[in-house]
Coordinates of C-alpha atoms in Angstrom, one line a residue:
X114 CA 0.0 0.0 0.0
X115 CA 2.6 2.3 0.4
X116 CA 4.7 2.0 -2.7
X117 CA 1.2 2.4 -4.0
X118 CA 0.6 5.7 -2.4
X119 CA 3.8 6.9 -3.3
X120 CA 3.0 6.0 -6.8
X121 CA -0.1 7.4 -7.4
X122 CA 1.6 10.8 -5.4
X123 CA 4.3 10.7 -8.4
X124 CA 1.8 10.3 -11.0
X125 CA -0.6 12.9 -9.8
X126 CA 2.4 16.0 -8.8
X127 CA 4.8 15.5 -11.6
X128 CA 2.4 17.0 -14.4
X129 CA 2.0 19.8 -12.3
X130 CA 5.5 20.6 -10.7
X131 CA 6.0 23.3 -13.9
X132 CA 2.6 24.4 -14.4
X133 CA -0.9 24.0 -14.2
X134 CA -1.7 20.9 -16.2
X135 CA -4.8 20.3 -18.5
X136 CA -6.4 17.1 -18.6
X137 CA -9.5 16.4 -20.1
X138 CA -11.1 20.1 -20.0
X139 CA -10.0 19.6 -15.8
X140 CA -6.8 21.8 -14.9
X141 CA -4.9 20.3 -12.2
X142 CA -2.9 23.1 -10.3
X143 CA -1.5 23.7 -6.4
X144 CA -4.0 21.6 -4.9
X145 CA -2.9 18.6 -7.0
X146 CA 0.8 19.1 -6.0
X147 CA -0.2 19.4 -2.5
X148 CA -2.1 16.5 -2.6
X149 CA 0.5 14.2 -4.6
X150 CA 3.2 15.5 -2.0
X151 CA 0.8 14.2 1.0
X152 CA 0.2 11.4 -1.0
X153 CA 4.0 10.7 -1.6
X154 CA 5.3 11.5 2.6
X155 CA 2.2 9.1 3.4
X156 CA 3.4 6.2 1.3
X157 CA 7.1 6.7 2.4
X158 CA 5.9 6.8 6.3
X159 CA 4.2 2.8 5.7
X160 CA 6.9 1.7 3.6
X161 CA 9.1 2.9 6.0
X162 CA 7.4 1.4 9.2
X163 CA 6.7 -1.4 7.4
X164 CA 10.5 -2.2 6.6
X165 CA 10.8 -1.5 10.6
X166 CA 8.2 -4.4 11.0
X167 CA 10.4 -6.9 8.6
X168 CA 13.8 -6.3 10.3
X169 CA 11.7 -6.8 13.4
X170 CA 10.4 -9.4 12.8
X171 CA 14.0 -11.1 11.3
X172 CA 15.8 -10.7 14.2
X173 CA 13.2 -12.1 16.5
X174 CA 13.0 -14.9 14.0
X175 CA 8.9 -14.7 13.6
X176 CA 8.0 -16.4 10.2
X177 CA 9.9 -17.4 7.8
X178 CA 12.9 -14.7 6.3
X179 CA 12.2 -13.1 2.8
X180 CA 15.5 -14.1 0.9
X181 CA 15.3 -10.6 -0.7
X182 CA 15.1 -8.7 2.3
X183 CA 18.0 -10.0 3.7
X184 CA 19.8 -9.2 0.9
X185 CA 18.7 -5.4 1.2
X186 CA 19.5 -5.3 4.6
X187 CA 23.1 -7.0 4.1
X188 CA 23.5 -4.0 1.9
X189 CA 21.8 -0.8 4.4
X190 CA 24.1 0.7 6.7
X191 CA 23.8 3.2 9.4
X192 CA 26.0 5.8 7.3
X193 CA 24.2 5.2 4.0
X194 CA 20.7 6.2 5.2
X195 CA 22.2 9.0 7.0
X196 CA 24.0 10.1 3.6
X197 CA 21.1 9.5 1.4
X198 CA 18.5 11.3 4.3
X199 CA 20.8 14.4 5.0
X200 CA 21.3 15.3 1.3
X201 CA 17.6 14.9 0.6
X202 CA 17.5 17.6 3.8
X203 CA 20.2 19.7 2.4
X204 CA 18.5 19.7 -1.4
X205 CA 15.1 20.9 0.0
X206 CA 16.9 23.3 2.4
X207 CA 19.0 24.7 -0.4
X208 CA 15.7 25.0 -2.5
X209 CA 13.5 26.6 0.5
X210 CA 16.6 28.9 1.1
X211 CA 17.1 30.2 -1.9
X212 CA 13.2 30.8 -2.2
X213 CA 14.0 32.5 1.0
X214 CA 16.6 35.0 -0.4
X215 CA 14.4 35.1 -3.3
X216 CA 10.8 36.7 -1.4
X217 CA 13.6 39.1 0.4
X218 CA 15.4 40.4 -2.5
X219 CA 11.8 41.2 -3.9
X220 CA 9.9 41.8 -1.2
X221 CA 7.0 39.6 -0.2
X222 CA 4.7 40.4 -3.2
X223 CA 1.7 37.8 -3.1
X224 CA 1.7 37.2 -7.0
X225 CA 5.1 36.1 -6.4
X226 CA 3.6 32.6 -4.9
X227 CA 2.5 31.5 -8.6
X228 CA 6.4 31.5 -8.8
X229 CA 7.5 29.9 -5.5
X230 CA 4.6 27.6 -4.2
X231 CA 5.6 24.9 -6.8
X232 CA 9.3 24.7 -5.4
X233 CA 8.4 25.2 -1.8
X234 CA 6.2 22.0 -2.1
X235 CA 9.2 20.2 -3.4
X236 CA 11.5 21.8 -1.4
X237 CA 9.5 21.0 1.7
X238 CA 8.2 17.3 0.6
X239 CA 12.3 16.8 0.6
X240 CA 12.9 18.0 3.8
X241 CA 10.1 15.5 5.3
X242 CA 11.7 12.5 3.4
X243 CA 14.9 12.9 4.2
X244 CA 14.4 14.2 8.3
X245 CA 12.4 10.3 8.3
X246 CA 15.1 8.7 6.3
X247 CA 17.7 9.4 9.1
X248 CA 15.4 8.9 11.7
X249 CA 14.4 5.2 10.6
X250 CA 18.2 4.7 9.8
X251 CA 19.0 5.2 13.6
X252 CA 15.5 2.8 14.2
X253 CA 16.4 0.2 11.4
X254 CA 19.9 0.0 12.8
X255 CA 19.0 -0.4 16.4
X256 CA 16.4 -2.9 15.7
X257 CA 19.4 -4.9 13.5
X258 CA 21.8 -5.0 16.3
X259 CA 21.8 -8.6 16.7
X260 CA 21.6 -10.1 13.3
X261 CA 25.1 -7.8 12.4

């Protein structure tokens, strides 16, 4: 369910991350990103917990072990879900930053967020994925003490 959600987030913000977007007479606009983005931070959270759940349930031994998931865990480290979180961070904090610098060069002028909403939806979805791509890197790690 929540590479599903994440999917049909993808599918429904990425027409609209340039522009409004015209579909059959309909025009999908700002409430479509918005909505793909919850979508997409949604479907991260239960993949995410639900990851938690296998690696829980490996190293208590419940069921039998999903051959593939012991291969991805053999390859997640600590370090490379702190990597791969912080730089998702640091690209949506570069973006909302500069979107930042951006409104105070020019002022605050309110037909200005035409311009800027699209970004700071990215630029904020990023920051969300990546801030709980660290955190479940310190959980996934902690709960895969013993099978290391």
């Amino acid at each position: 369910p929540g590479l599903a959600l994440m999917l049909l987030g993808a599918l429904l913000a990425a027409p609209v991350v340039a522009g409004p977007f015209t579909v059959a007479g309909l025009t999908l606009d700002y409430h479509t990103l918005i909505l793909g983005a919850m979508l997409i931070m949604v479907g991260y959270q239960a993949v995410t917990v639900s990851i938690a759940a296998r690696i829980y349930a490996l190293t208590e031994e419940i069921g039998p072990p999903a051959p593939h998931f012991q291969k991805l865990f053999g390859l997640f480290t600590l370090e490379r879900g702190l990597v791969a979180g912080l730089a998702l961070v640091a690209a949506g904090a570069l973006t909302i930053a500069a979107l930042t610098v951006l409104a105070l060069t020019r002022g605050f002028e309110p037909e200005a967020t035409g311009q800027t909403i699209r970004a700071l939806v990215v630029g904020a979805t990023c920051v969300v994925l990546g801030t709980q791509t660290a955190l479940m890197s310190f959980f996934y790690s902690m709960l895969g003490i013993r099978t290391r």
